Amino acid sequence: MTKVIDCVAIGEEIMKEIVKETEELKAKGITPGIATLLVGDDFGSKMYRGQVEKFCDEAGFNYVNENPPEDASEADVIAIVEKLNADKSVSGILPLRPFPEQISDTVVINSIDVNKDIDCFHPFNMGKLALGEATFPPATPAAVIEILERYARKEENMDPKDFFEGAEIVVVGHSNIVGKPVAFLALNRNATTSVTHVFTSMKGNLAKHTAGADILIVAAGKADLIGPDLVKEGAIVIDVGINRVKVVDEKGEPVLNEKGKQKTKTVGDVSFDAVKDKTRAISPVPKGVGSVTNRMLMKNALRACKISNGLL
Ligand code: NAP
């Protein structure tokens, strides 16, 4: 029987744990806080910023919104980062990218205090992740691992350590944000980890790897990349992808909304309906990994807060 993993419930469970820990810190006179840094008004980044603010409010965190204009200079932005580095009410700094072209990602990220780098952008923290000593595992890869750990305990009655050790894990996608760090997190748990990417597909070798996976983690940003022929019977599939696609009827004709415009919907990289019954467990999209990602960012902010107050 396939288990559709309830990532929303996992996200809510983590949030309760965060609220409890925050109350304990507040009883000691300490309040965790997150600052977002958005330069200009990129739509996607603004949506993400709003979510972070909402979750900070729910958890009782401080929240600081830094939003210099689109034409801010690199020096202006660095000055803001330095101010946030020194601000004791801010435990973690989240730069929201893309930045406008006059601002270098590398320069801004390298100027963030490594102890406030809660989404693991700084090369120092990426290096620690590669060494298996991550202080702040990046939010999306950490969400994937957290989902698998909670699934192992609850559904398979297994210690996550035994669940990961020797498991054949295949990651699709090798971006610095998702694919590479999630592969490191799996490898650091002693899984036999393979990473595939667009060149694997171009050589016609994707199925050869994915069809052998006990655990398949997909983060390519390509709707319907993974069909049933690419999945092993009884595999656990975690779909990180988020894609907006057009809705069509059974004849392939566009379905229109009440305003006469083409209807769209959000899907992952895995053809959920076609793949589901072949799996032991699968995460859906929407209401999947994304329901846990922000909570992992908040867990990192709590950790940063404890570090800066000498509690860790
Ligand atoms: P990205 O930077 O575009 O990376 C995509 C990766 O997939 C690249 O490594 C690319 O390989 C690989 N790829 C592309 N087409 C492929 C194919 N046909 N076969 C095999 N590999 C292929 O994207 P990202 O930032 O890692 O994000 C990946 C997906 O996750 C996106 O849909 C994004 O929206 C979603 N996402 C979700 C969350 C969440 O919380 N749920 C968070 C972040 C991202 P090459 O580099 O070799 O081209």
Coordinates of C-alpha atoms and ligand atoms in Angstrom, one line a residue, residues 140 172-175 177-179 196-199 201 206 219-222 225 240-243 269 289-290 293, ligand 1:
T140 CA 15.1 22.6 1.3
V172 CA 18.1 14.0 -9.7
G173 CA 19.5 17.6 -10.1
H174 CA 22.9 18.9 -8.9
S175 CA 22.2 22.6 -8.1
I177 CA 20.7 25.0 -3.6
V178 CA 19.1 21.5 -3.6
G179 CA 20.8 18.7 -5.4
T196 CA 22.3 12.6 -11.7
H197 CA 21.7 15.7 -13.8
V198 CA 21.0 17.0 -17.2
F199 CA 24.0 15.3 -18.8
S201 CA 19.6 12.5 -19.2
L206 CA 18.8 8.6 -16.2
A219 CA 14.9 18.3 -7.9
A220 CA 15.1 19.2 -11.6
G221 CA 12.3 21.6 -12.1
K222 CA 10.9 19.6 -15.1
L225 CA 10.5 14.0 -15.8
V240 CA 11.1 18.6 -4.6
G241 CA 10.2 20.1 -8.0
I242 CA 7.7 23.0 -8.4
N243 CA 6.4 23.6 -11.9
D269 CA 8.9 16.6 -11.4
V289 CA 8.5 19.4 0.6
G290 CA 7.6 23.2 0.5
T293 CA 11.2 24.1 4.0
Ligands
NAP1 P1 18.0 24.5 -10.8 O1 19.1 25.4 -10.2 O2 17.4 24.8 -12.1 O3 18.6 23.0 -10.9 C1 17.9 22.0 -11.6 C2 18.8 20.8 -11.6 O4 18.2 19.8 -12.4 C3 20.2 21.1 -12.4 O5 21.2 20.4 -11.7 C4 19.9 20.4 -13.8 O6 21.1 19.9 -14.3 C5 19.0 19.3 -13.4 N1 18.2 18.9 -14.6 C6 17.5 19.7 -15.4 N2 16.8 19.0 -16.3 C7 17.2 17.7 -16.1 C8 16.9 16.5 -16.8 N3 16.1 16.5 -17.9 N4 17.4 15.4 -16.3 C9 18.2 15.4 -15.2 N5 18.5 16.5 -14.5 C10 18.0 17.7 -15.0 O7 16.8 24.3 -9.7 P2 16.8 24.1 -8.1 O8 16.9 25.5 -7.5 O9 17.8 23.1 -7.7 O10 15.3 23.7 -7.9 C11 14.9 22.4 -8.4 C12 13.4 22.4 -8.4 O11 13.0 22.4 -7.0 C13 12.6 23.5 -9.0 O12 11.4 23.1 -9.5 C14 12.4 24.5 -7.8 O13 11.2 25.3 -8.0 C15 12.1 23.4 -6.7 N6 12.4 23.9 -5.4 C16 11.5 23.6 -4.4 C17 11.7 24.0 -3.1 C18 10.7 23.6 -2.0 O14 10.8 24.0 -0.9 N7 9.8 22.6 -2.4 C19 12.8 24.8 -2.8 C20 13.7 25.1 -3.8 C21 13.5 24.6 -5.1 P3 22.2 20.9 -15.0 O15 22.7 21.9 -14.0 O16 23.3 20.0 -15.5 O17 21.5 21.6 -16.1

